[in-house]
Amino acid sequence: MARGLLVWFVLALSSCATTASAFSSVYPSTKPPPWMKARGGCSGSMSRPSTSLKSAVLGAIDNFYKTMPLASAFFTCGIKASLADMVAQKRAAKEIFQADGDDYTENDALILDNIEVTPFEKRRNVAFLLYGGLYQGMAQEVIFNDIFPILFGQGDDLPTVFSKVLCDSMIVTPFICLPVAYIVKSFIFQYSLVEAFARYKDDILKNGLLTKYW
């Protein structure tokens, strides 16, 4: 009996304390326990340095493309063309290796060890890099963003777009785009411009270069 009264008394005191705190003008502390605090201060401060660094890098890149359009065009298109040629050379070497391998039987496995994959052609890759940077980057930046708006306007209606596409296909491509590729290649592989234009002419007349391009 005495034990039951003692338990009832303790519960009553705790209930009164809870009720009093609910109506008190002094709010209880909401501080997290020590083990929940982030090291070095506020928890949000740990992500601020990386966020500010990321913003600074993105801002520098954005400023580079806005203030230096020709340099950024050369850099972007040159790297893209170089990487595309790397992929193409790797695939071509793999196809050559597989084609050579198909010519042998299983009994000639020892011979296959002597087959070497076609080495990477550095001069060809440099030609792609220069062509991509000089023409696809810088020249097209001027042609499509400066010259075409003057000649055809800046509208996006069908006649304007059709005029730009027609000019690009019938004038820019055969007289600027493709010849520049042959000129760059002639400088890299060290043969004359006469031979470069002779090769261009042969590819048009005999190999259907323009038809394939279109």
CSV table of C-alpha atoms in Angstrom, one decimal:
chain,number,residue,atom,x,y,z
A,1,MET,CA,0.0,0.0,0.0
A,2,ALA,CA,2.8,2.4,1.0
A,3,ARG,CA,4.7,1.5,-2.2
A,4,GLY,CA,1.7,2.2,-4.4
A,5,LEU,CA,1.2,5.6,-2.8
A,6,LEU,CA,4.9,6.5,-3.4
A,7,VAL,CA,4.6,5.6,-7.1
A,8,TRP,CA,1.5,7.7,-7.5
A,9,PHE,CA,3.2,10.6,-5.8
A,10,VAL,CA,6.2,10.5,-8.1
A,11,LEU,CA,4.0,10.3,-11.2
A,12,ALA,CA,1.9,13.3,-10.0
A,13,LEU,CA,5.0,15.4,-9.5
A,14,SER,CA,6.3,14.6,-13.0
A,15,SER,CA,2.9,15.5,-14.5
A,16,CYS,CA,2.8,18.8,-12.7
A,17,ALA,CA,6.4,19.6,-13.8
A,18,THR,CA,5.4,18.9,-17.5
A,19,THR,CA,2.3,21.0,-17.3
A,20,ALA,CA,4.2,23.9,-15.7
A,21,SER,CA,6.8,23.9,-18.4
A,22,ALA,CA,4.1,24.0,-21.1
A,23,PHE,CA,2.7,27.3,-19.7
A,24,SER,CA,6.1,28.8,-18.8
A,25,SER,CA,7.3,31.9,-20.6
A,26,VAL,CA,10.8,30.5,-20.7
A,27,TYR,CA,11.1,28.0,-23.5
A,28,PRO,CA,13.2,24.9,-23.1
A,29,SER,CA,16.6,24.7,-24.8
A,30,THR,CA,16.6,23.4,-28.3
A,31,LYS,CA,20.3,23.0,-28.7
A,32,PRO,CA,21.3,19.7,-30.2
A,33,PRO,CA,23.4,17.3,-28.1
A,34,PRO,CA,27.2,17.6,-28.5
A,35,TRP,CA,27.5,14.5,-30.7
A,36,MET,CA,25.2,16.0,-33.3
A,37,LYS,CA,27.2,19.2,-33.8
A,38,ALA,CA,29.3,19.4,-37.0
A,39,ARG,CA,33.0,19.8,-36.5
A,40,GLY,CA,34.4,23.2,-37.2
A,41,GLY,CA,31.2,25.1,-36.5
A,42,CYS,CA,28.0,25.3,-38.5
A,43,SER,CA,27.1,22.2,-40.6
A,44,GLY,CA,26.4,24.3,-43.7
A,45,SER,CA,29.8,25.9,-43.7
A,46,MET,CA,31.5,22.7,-44.8
A,47,SER,CA,29.9,22.8,-48.3
A,48,ARG,CA,30.5,26.5,-48.9
A,49,PRO,CA,34.2,26.3,-50.0
A,50,SER,CA,33.5,23.7,-52.7
A,51,THR,CA,30.4,25.5,-53.8
A,52,SER,CA,32.2,28.8,-54.2
A,53,LEU,CA,35.1,27.1,-56.0
A,54,LYS,CA,32.7,25.5,-58.4
A,55,SER,CA,31.0,28.8,-59.0
A,56,ALA,CA,34.3,30.5,-59.7
A,57,VAL,CA,35.4,27.9,-62.2
A,58,LEU,CA,32.0,28.0,-64.0
A,59,GLY,CA,32.2,31.8,-64.0
A,60,ALA,CA,35.7,31.8,-65.5
A,61,ILE,CA,34.6,29.4,-68.3
A,62,ASP,CA,31.5,31.4,-69.0
A,63,ASN,CA,33.6,34.6,-69.2
A,64,PHE,CA,36.1,32.9,-71.5
A,65,TYR,CA,33.4,31.9,-74.0
A,66,LYS,CA,31.7,35.3,-73.9
A,67,THR,CA,34.8,37.5,-74.2
A,68,MET,CA,36.9,35.4,-76.5
A,69,PRO,CA,34.6,33.8,-79.0
A,70,LEU,CA,37.2,33.0,-81.6
A,71,ALA,CA,39.7,31.5,-79.2
A,72,SER,CA,37.0,29.5,-77.4
A,73,ALA,CA,35.7,28.3,-80.8
A,74,PHE,CA,39.2,27.1,-81.8
A,75,PHE,CA,39.7,25.4,-78.5
A,76,THR,CA,36.4,23.6,-78.4
A,77,CYS,CA,36.1,22.5,-82.0
A,78,GLY,CA,39.8,21.6,-82.3
A,79,ILE,CA,39.7,19.3,-79.2
A,80,LYS,CA,36.5,17.8,-80.5
A,81,ALA,CA,37.9,17.0,-83.9
A,82,SER,CA,41.1,15.6,-82.4
A,83,LEU,CA,39.1,13.3,-80.1
A,84,ALA,CA,36.8,12.2,-82.9
A,85,ASP,CA,39.9,11.2,-85.0
A,86,MET,CA,41.3,9.3,-82.1
A,87,VAL,CA,38.2,7.2,-81.9
A,88,ALA,CA,38.1,6.7,-85.7
A,89,GLN,CA,41.8,5.6,-85.7
A,90,LYS,CA,41.2,3.2,-82.9
A,91,ARG,CA,38.2,1.6,-84.6
A,92,ALA,CA,40.0,1.3,-87.9
A,93,ALA,CA,43.0,-0.3,-86.3
A,94,LYS,CA,40.7,-2.8,-84.5
A,95,GLU,CA,39.0,-3.7,-87.8
A,96,ILE,CA,42.3,-4.2,-89.6
A,97,PHE,CA,43.5,-6.5,-86.8
A,98,GLN,CA,40.3,-8.5,-86.9
A,99,ALA,CA,40.5,-8.7,-90.7
A,100,ASP,CA,44.0,-10.0,-90.6
A,101,GLY,CA,43.1,-12.5,-87.9
A,102,ASP,CA,40.3,-13.9,-90.0
A,103,ASP,CA,42.8,-14.9,-92.7
A,104,TYR,CA,44.4,-17.4,-90.4
A,105,THR,CA,43.2,-20.7,-89.0
A,106,GLU,CA,43.4,-21.8,-85.4
A,107,ASN,CA,46.6,-23.7,-86.2
A,108,ASP,CA,48.3,-20.4,-87.2
A,109,ALA,CA,47.8,-18.8,-83.8
A,110,LEU,CA,51.5,-18.3,-83.5
A,111,ILE,CA,51.5,-16.1,-86.6
A,112,LEU,CA,48.9,-13.8,-85.1
A,113,ASP,CA,51.3,-12.8,-82.4
A,114,ASN,CA,53.4,-11.0,-85.1
A,115,ILE,CA,50.4,-8.9,-86.3
A,116,GLU,CA,50.7,-5.3,-85.0
A,117,VAL,CA,47.9,-2.9,-84.7
A,118,THR,CA,48.2,0.1,-87.0
A,119,PRO,CA,50.1,2.8,-85.1
A,120,PHE,CA,48.5,6.0,-84.1
A,121,GLU,CA,48.9,8.6,-86.9
A,122,LYS,CA,50.0,11.8,-85.1
A,123,ARG,CA,50.2,14.0,-88.2
A,124,ARG,CA,46.7,13.1,-89.2
A,125,ASN,CA,45.4,13.9,-85.8
A,126,VAL,CA,47.1,17.3,-85.9
A,127,ALA,CA,45.5,17.9,-89.3
A,128,PHE,CA,42.1,17.2,-87.7
A,129,LEU,CA,42.8,19.4,-84.7
A,130,LEU,CA,43.8,22.4,-87.0
A,131,TYR,CA,40.9,21.9,-89.3
A,132,GLY,CA,38.5,21.6,-86.5
A,133,GLY,CA,39.9,24.7,-84.7
A,134,LEU,CA,40.5,26.9,-87.7
A,135,TYR,CA,37.5,26.2,-89.9
A,136,GLN,CA,34.8,24.4,-87.8
A,137,GLY,CA,35.6,26.7,-84.9
A,138,MET,CA,36.8,30.2,-85.9
A,139,ALA,CA,35.7,30.4,-89.6
A,140,GLN,CA,32.2,29.1,-88.9
A,141,GLU,CA,31.9,31.4,-85.9
A,142,VAL,CA,32.4,34.3,-88.3
A,143,ILE,CA,30.4,32.9,-91.2
A,144,PHE,CA,27.2,31.8,-89.4
A,145,ASN,CA,27.2,34.4,-86.6
A,146,ASP,CA,28.4,37.5,-88.4
A,147,ILE,CA,28.2,37.1,-92.2
A,148,PHE,CA,24.9,35.1,-92.5
A,149,PRO,CA,22.9,37.5,-90.4
A,150,ILE,CA,24.0,40.4,-92.6
A,151,LEU,CA,23.2,38.6,-95.8
A,152,PHE,CA,19.9,36.8,-94.8
A,153,GLY,CA,18.8,38.5,-91.6
A,154,GLN,CA,18.4,37.0,-88.1
A,155,GLY,CA,14.9,35.6,-88.5
A,156,ASP,CA,13.9,32.0,-88.0
A,157,ASP,CA,11.2,31.8,-90.6
A,158,LEU,CA,11.3,29.2,-93.3
A,159,PRO,CA,12.6,31.4,-96.2
A,160,THR,CA,15.4,32.7,-94.1
A,161,VAL,CA,16.5,29.3,-92.8
A,162,PHE,CA,16.2,27.8,-96.3
A,163,SER,CA,18.4,30.5,-97.8
A,164,LYS,CA,21.1,29.9,-95.2
A,165,VAL,CA,21.0,26.2,-95.7
A,166,LEU,CA,21.1,26.6,-99.5
A,167,CYS,CA,24.1,29.0,-99.3
A,168,ASP,CA,25.9,26.7,-96.9
A,169,SER,CA,25.4,23.6,-99.1
A,170,MET,CA,26.0,25.2,-102.6
A,171,ILE,CA,28.6,27.9,-101.8
A,172,VAL,CA,30.3,27.5,-98.4
A,173,THR,CA,30.8,23.7,-98.6
A,174,PRO,CA,32.3,23.3,-102.1
A,175,PHE,CA,34.4,26.5,-102.1
A,176,ILE,CA,35.4,27.0,-98.4
A,177,CYS,CA,34.7,24.0,-96.2
A,178,LEU,CA,36.1,21.1,-98.2
A,179,PRO,CA,39.0,23.0,-99.8
A,180,VAL,CA,40.3,24.1,-96.4
A,181,ALA,CA,40.4,20.5,-95.3
A,182,TYR,CA,42.6,19.6,-98.3
A,183,ILE,CA,44.8,22.7,-97.7
A,184,VAL,CA,45.4,21.9,-94.0
A,185,LYS,CA,46.2,18.3,-95.0
A,186,SER,CA,48.7,19.4,-97.6
A,187,PHE,CA,50.6,21.5,-95.0
A,188,ILE,CA,50.7,18.7,-92.5
A,189,PHE,CA,51.7,15.9,-94.9
A,190,GLN,CA,54.0,18.3,-96.8
A,191,TYR,CA,52.8,18.3,-100.4
A,192,SER,CA,52.0,21.2,-102.7
A,193,LEU,CA,48.7,23.1,-102.9
A,194,VAL,CA,48.5,22.1,-106.6
A,195,GLU,CA,48.5,18.5,-105.6
A,196,ALA,CA,46.0,19.3,-102.8
A,197,PHE,CA,43.5,20.8,-105.3
A,198,ALA,CA,44.2,18.0,-107.8
A,199,ARG,CA,43.2,15.5,-105.1
A,200,TYR,CA,40.1,17.5,-104.3
A,201,LYS,CA,39.1,17.6,-107.9
A,202,ASP,CA,39.6,13.8,-108.3
A,203,ASP,CA,37.5,13.1,-105.2
A,204,ILE,CA,34.7,15.2,-106.6
A,205,LEU,CA,34.7,13.8,-110.1
A,206,LYS,CA,35.6,10.2,-109.4
A,207,ASN,CA,34.6,9.5,-105.9
A,208,GLY,CA,31.4,11.6,-105.5
A,209,LEU,CA,32.7,13.6,-102.6
A,210,LEU,CA,30.1,16.4,-102.8
A,211,THR,CA,27.3,13.9,-103.2
A,212,LYS,CA,28.5,12.0,-100.1
A,213,TYR,CA,28.8,15.2,-98.2
A,214,TRP,CA,25.3,16.4,-99.1
